[in-house]
CSV table of C-alpha atoms in Angstrom, one decimal:
chain,number,residue,atom,x,y,z
A,30,MET,CA,172.3,80.3,28.8
A,31,GLU,CA,169.9,81.1,31.6
A,32,GLN,CA,172.6,83.2,33.4
A,33,ALA,CA,173.2,85.2,30.3
A,34,VAL,CA,169.6,86.2,30.0
A,35,VAL,CA,169.4,87.1,33.7
A,36,ALA,CA,172.6,89.2,33.4
A,37,ALA,CA,171.2,91.0,30.3
A,38,LEU,CA,167.9,91.7,32.0
A,39,LEU,CA,169.8,93.0,35.1
A,40,LEU,CA,172.0,95.2,32.9
A,41,VAL,CA,168.9,96.6,31.0
A,42,GLY,CA,167.1,97.2,34.3
A,43,LEU,CA,170.2,99.0,35.7
A,44,PHE,CA,170.4,101.2,32.7
A,45,ILE,CA,166.7,102.1,32.8
A,46,GLY,CA,166.8,102.6,36.6
A,47,CYS,CA,169.8,105.0,36.3
A,48,GLY,CA,167.9,107.1,33.7
A,49,VAL,CA,164.7,107.1,35.7
A,50,GLY,CA,166.5,107.9,38.9
A,51,ALA,CA,168.4,110.8,37.3
A,52,ALA,CA,165.1,112.2,35.9
A,53,TYR,CA,163.5,111.9,39.3
A,54,ALA,CA,166.4,113.7,41.0
A,55,ARG,CA,166.2,116.6,38.4
A,56,ALA,CA,162.4,116.8,39.0
A,57,ARG,CA,162.8,117.0,42.8
A,58,ARG,CA,165.5,119.8,42.4
A,59,GLY,CA,163.3,121.6,40.0
A,60,TRP,CA,160.3,121.4,42.3
A,61,THR,CA,162.4,122.7,45.3
A,62,ASP,CA,163.7,125.6,43.2
A,63,TYR,CA,160.1,126.4,42.0
A,64,LYS,CA,158.8,126.5,45.6
A,65,THR,CA,161.7,128.7,46.7
A,66,ALA,CA,161.1,131.1,43.8
A,67,GLN,CA,157.4,131.1,44.4
A,68,LYS,CA,158.0,132.3,48.0
A,69,THR,CA,160.2,135.2,46.8
A,70,VAL,CA,157.8,136.4,44.0
A,71,PRO,CA,155.6,138.8,46.1
A,72,GLY,CA,158.7,140.7,47.4
A,73,ALA,CA,160.3,140.8,43.9
A,74,ARG,CA,157.0,141.9,42.3
A,75,ARG,CA,156.7,144.7,44.9
A,76,THR,CA,160.3,145.8,44.3
A,77,ALA,CA,159.8,145.8,40.5
A,78,TRP,CA,156.7,148.0,40.7
A,79,MET,CA,158.5,150.4,43.0
A,80,ALA,CA,161.4,150.6,40.5
A,81,ILE,CA,158.9,151.1,37.6
A,82,ARG,CA,157.1,153.9,39.5
A,83,ALA,CA,160.5,155.7,40.2
A,84,VAL,CA,161.4,155.5,36.5
A,85,ILE,CA,157.9,156.8,35.4
A,86,THR,CA,158.2,159.7,37.9
A,87,LYS,CA,161.6,160.7,36.6
A,88,VAL,CA,160.5,160.5,33.0
A,89,GLY,CA,157.4,162.6,33.8
A,90,VAL,CA,159.5,165.3,35.5
A,91,ILE,CA,161.9,165.4,32.6
A,92,ALA,CA,159.1,165.6,30.1
A,93,LEU,CA,157.5,168.5,32.0
A,94,LEU,CA,160.8,170.4,32.2
A,95,LEU,CA,161.3,169.9,28.4
A,96,PHE,CA,157.8,171.1,27.7
A,97,GLY,CA,158.3,174.1,29.9
A,98,ALA,CA,161.6,175.0,28.2
A,99,ALA,CA,160.0,174.7,24.8
A,100,ALA,CA,157.1,176.8,25.8
A,101,TYR,CA,159.5,179.5,27.3
A,102,ALA,CA,161.6,179.4,24.1
A,103,ALA,CA,158.5,179.8,21.9
A,104,VAL,CA,157.1,182.8,23.9
A,105,GLY,CA,160.4,184.5,24.7
A,106,SER,CA,161.0,186.8,27.6
A,107,ASP,CA,159.7,190.3,28.0
A,108,HIS,CA,163.1,191.9,27.7
A,109,GLU,CA,163.7,190.6,24.2
A,110,ARG,CA,160.6,192.3,22.7
A,111,ALA,CA,161.1,195.5,20.9
A,112,ASP,CA,158.7,198.1,19.8
A,113,PRO,CA,157.8,198.0,16.1
A,114,ALA,CA,160.4,199.5,14.0
A,115,PRO,CA,159.4,203.0,12.6
A,116,THR,CA,158.4,202.9,9.0
A,117,PRO,CA,160.8,204.9,6.9
A,118,THR,CA,159.4,207.9,5.1
A,119,VAL,CA,160.2,208.0,1.5
A,120,THR,CA,160.7,211.5,0.1
A,121,PRO,CA,160.9,211.6,-3.7
A,122,ALA,CA,164.1,212.8,-5.1
A,123,PRO,CA,163.8,216.1,-6.8
A,124,SER,CA,163.5,215.5,-10.5
A,125,HIS,CA,165.7,217.9,-12.2
A,126,ARG,CA,165.8,218.1,-16.0
A,127,ALA,CA,168.8,219.8,-17.4
A,128,GLY,CA,168.5,221.9,-20.5
A,129,ARG,CA,164.9,222.8,-20.4
């Protein structure tokens, strides 16, 4: 009977030890990955800001071009302007009464 209890305790200890050991191994790998990522963050942050700055510059240039094109279209060029059209003179038609 005593051997059965010892064997059961060893089996339970082995099961708990495997779970704790696997969790410890995952924690160590996670910590190593975290430290590696932490070392690369400053370079990645700098690269991200440079990419954002490039996109903002391109969007700004496109916005200015669109604004300039809209302003040019609203004003029109000098060649398209015409002098005011002459106002037509209306001459009354001669009234002519027949028979009087």
